[in-house]
Short mmCIF file of N, CA and C in Angstrom, two decimals:
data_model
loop_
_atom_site.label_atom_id
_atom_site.label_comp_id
_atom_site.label_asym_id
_atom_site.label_seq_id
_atom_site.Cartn_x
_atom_site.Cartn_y
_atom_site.Cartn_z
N UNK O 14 101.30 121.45 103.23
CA UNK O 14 100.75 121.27 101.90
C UNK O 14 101.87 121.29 100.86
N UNK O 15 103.20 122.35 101.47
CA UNK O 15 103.90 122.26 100.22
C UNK O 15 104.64 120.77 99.86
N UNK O 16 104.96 120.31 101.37
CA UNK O 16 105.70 119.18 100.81
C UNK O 16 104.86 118.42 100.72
N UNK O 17 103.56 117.79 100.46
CA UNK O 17 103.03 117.03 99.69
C UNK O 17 103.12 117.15 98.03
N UNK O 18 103.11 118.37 97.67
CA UNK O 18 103.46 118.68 96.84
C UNK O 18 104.69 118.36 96.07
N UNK O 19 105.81 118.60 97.09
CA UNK O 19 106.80 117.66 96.82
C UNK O 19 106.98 116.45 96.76
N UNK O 20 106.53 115.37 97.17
CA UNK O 20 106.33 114.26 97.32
C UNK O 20 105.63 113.89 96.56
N UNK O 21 104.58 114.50 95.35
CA UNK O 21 104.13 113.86 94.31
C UNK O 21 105.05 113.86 93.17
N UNK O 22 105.73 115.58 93.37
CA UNK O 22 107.09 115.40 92.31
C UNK O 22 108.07 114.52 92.27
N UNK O 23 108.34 114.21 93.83
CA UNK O 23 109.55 113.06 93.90
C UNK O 23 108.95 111.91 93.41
N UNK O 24 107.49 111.34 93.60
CA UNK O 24 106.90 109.96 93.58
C UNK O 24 106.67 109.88 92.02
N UNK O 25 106.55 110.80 91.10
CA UNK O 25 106.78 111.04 89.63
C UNK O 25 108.05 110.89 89.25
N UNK O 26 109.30 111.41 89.69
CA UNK O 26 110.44 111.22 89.09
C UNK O 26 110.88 110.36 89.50
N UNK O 27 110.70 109.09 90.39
CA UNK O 27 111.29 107.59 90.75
C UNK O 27 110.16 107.12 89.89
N UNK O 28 109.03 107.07 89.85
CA UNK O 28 108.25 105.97 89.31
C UNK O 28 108.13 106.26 87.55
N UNK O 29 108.45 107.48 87.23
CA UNK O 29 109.02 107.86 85.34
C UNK O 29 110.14 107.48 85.24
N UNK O 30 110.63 106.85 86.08
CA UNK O 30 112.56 107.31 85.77
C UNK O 30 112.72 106.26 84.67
N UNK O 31 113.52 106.96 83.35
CA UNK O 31 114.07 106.19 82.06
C UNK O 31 114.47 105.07 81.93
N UNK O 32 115.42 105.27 83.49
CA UNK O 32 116.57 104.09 83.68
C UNK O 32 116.11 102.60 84.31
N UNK O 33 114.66 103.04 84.93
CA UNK O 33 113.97 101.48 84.69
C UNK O 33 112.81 100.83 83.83
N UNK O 34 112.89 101.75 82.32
CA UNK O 34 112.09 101.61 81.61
C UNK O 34 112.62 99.77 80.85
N UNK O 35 111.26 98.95 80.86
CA UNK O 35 112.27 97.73 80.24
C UNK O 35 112.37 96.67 81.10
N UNK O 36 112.58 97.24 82.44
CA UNK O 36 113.40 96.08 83.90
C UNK O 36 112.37 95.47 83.92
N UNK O 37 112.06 94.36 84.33
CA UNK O 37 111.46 93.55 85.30
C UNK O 37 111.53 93.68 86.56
N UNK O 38 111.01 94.22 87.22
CA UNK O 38 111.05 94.75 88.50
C UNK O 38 109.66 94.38 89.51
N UNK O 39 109.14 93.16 89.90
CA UNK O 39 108.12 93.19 90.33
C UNK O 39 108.13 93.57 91.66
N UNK O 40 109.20 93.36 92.40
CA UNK O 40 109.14 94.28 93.88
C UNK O 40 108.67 95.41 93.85
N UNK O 41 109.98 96.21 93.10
CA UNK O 41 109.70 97.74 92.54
C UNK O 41 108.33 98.04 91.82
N UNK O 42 107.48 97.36 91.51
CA UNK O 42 106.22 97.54 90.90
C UNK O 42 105.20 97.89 91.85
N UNK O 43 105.46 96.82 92.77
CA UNK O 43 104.22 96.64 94.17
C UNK O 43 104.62 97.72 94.47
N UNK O 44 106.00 97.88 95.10
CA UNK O 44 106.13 98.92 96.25
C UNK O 44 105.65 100.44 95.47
N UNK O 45 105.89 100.34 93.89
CA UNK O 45 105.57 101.93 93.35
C UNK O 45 103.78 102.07 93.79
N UNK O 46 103.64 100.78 93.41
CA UNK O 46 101.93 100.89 93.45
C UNK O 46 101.51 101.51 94.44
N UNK O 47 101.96 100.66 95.61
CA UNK O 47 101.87 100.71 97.50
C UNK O 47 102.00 102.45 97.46
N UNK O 48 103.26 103.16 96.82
CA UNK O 48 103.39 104.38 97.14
C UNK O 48 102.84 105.42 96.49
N UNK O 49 102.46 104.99 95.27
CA UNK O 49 101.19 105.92 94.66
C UNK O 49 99.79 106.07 95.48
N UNK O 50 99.57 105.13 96.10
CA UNK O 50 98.10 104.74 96.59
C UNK O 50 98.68 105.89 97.91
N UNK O 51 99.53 105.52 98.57
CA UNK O 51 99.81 106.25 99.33
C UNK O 51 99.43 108.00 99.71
N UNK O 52 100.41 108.39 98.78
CA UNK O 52 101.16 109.70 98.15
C UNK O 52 99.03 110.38 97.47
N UNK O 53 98.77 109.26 96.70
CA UNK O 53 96.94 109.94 96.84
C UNK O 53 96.24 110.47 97.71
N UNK O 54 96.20 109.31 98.69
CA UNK O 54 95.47 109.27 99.65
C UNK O 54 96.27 110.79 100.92
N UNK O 55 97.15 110.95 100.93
CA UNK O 55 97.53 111.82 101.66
C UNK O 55 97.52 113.31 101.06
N UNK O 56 97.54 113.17 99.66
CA UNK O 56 97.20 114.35 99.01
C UNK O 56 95.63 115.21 99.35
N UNK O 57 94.90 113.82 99.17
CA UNK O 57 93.24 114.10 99.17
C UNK O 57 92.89 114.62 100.75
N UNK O 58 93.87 113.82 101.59
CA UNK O 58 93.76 114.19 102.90
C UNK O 58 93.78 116.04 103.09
N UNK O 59 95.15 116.31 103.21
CA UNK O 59 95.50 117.50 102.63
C UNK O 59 94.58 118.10 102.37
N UNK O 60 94.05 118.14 101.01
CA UNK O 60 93.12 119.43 100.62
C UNK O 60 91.74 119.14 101.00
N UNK O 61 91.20 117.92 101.68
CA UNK O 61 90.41 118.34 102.27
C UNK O 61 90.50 118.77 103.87
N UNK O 62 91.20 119.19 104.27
CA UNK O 62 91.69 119.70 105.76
C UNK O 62 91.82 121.27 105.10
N UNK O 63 92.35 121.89 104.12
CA UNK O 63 92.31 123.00 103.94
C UNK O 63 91.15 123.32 103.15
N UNK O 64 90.20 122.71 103.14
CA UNK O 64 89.04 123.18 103.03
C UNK O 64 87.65 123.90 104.32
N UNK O 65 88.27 123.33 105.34
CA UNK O 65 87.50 123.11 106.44
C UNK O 65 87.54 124.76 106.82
N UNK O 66 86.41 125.19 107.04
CA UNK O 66 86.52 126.44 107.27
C UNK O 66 87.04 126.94 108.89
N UNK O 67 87.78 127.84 109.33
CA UNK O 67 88.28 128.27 110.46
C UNK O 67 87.71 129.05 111.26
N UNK O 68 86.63 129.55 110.98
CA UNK O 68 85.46 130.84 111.80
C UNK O 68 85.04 130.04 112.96
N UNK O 69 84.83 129.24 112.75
CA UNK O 69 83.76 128.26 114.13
C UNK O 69 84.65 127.83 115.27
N UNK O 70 86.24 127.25 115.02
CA UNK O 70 87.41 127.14 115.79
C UNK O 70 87.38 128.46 116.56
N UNK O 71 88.19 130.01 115.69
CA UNK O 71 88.18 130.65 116.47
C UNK O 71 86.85 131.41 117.06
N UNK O 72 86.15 131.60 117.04
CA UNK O 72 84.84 131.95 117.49
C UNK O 72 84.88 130.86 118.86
N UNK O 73 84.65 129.78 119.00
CA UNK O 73 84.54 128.66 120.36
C UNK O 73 86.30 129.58 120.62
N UNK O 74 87.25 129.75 120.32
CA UNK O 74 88.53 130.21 121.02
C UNK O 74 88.06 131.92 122.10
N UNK O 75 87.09 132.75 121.23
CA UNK O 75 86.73 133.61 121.68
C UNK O 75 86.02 133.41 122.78
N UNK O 76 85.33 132.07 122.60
CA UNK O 76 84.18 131.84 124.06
C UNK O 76 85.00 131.53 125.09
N UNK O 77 86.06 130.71 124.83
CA UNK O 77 86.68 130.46 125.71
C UNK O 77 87.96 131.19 126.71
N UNK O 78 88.55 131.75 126.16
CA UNK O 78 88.88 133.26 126.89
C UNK O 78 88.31 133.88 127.81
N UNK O 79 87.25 134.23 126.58
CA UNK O 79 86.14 135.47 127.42
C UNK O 79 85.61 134.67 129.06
N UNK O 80 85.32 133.31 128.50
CA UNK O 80 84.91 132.56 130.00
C UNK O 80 85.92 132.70 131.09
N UNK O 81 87.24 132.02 130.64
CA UNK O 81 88.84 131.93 131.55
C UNK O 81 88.71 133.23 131.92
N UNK O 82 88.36 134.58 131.28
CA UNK O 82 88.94 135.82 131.95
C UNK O 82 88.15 135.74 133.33
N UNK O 83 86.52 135.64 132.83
CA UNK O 83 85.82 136.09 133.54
C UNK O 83 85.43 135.14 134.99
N UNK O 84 86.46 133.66 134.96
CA UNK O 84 86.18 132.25 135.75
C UNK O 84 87.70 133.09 136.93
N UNK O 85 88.84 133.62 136.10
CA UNK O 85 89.88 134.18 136.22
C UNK O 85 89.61 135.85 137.28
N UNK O 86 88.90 136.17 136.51
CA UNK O 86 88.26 137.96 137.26
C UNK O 86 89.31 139.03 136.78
N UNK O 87 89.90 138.66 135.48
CA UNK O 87 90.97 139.65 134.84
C UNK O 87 89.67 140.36 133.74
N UNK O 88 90.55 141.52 133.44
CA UNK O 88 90.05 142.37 132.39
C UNK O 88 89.92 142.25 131.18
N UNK O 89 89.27 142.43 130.43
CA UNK O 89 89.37 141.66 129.09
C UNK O 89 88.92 142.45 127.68
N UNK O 90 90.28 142.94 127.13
CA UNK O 90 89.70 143.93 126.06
C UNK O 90 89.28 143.36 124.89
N UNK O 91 88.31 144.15 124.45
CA UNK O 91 87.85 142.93 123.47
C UNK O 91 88.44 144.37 121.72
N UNK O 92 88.97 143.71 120.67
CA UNK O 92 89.45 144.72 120.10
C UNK O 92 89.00 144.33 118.85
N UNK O 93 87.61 144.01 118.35
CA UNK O 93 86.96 143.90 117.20
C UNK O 93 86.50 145.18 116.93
#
């Protein structure tokens, strides 16, 4: 997450930069476009993945142990 974070700062300071305020640059236009759309879309990705709640992962991780121990015939402390 952090370096997305970074990567919106970097994709801000190339696509503000002073020194092509003025140019005609239509390559550089598309490709900024291309990489804004980008740099969004991977952002939005991002925070919705850290939205997803984690209880239900480990909980099925707990089932599955507890099964392996017991498929296994080892001991199995349980320390909740």
């Amino acid at each position: 997450m952090d370096l997305v974070g970074e990567l919106v700062i970097a994709e801000a300071m190339v696509l503000q930069n002073p020194d092509l305020e003025g140019l005609e640059l239509d390559n550089f236009q598309k490709a900024a476009r291309q990489l804004r759309k980008i740099t969004s879309e991977l952002q939005d990705v991002v925070m919705s993945v850290r939205m997803i709640p984690l209880s239900a992962t480990f909980q099925r991780m707990n089932r599955i142990v507890r099964d392996m121990c017991r498929k296994l015939e080892c001991n199995l402390r349980d320390n909740r």
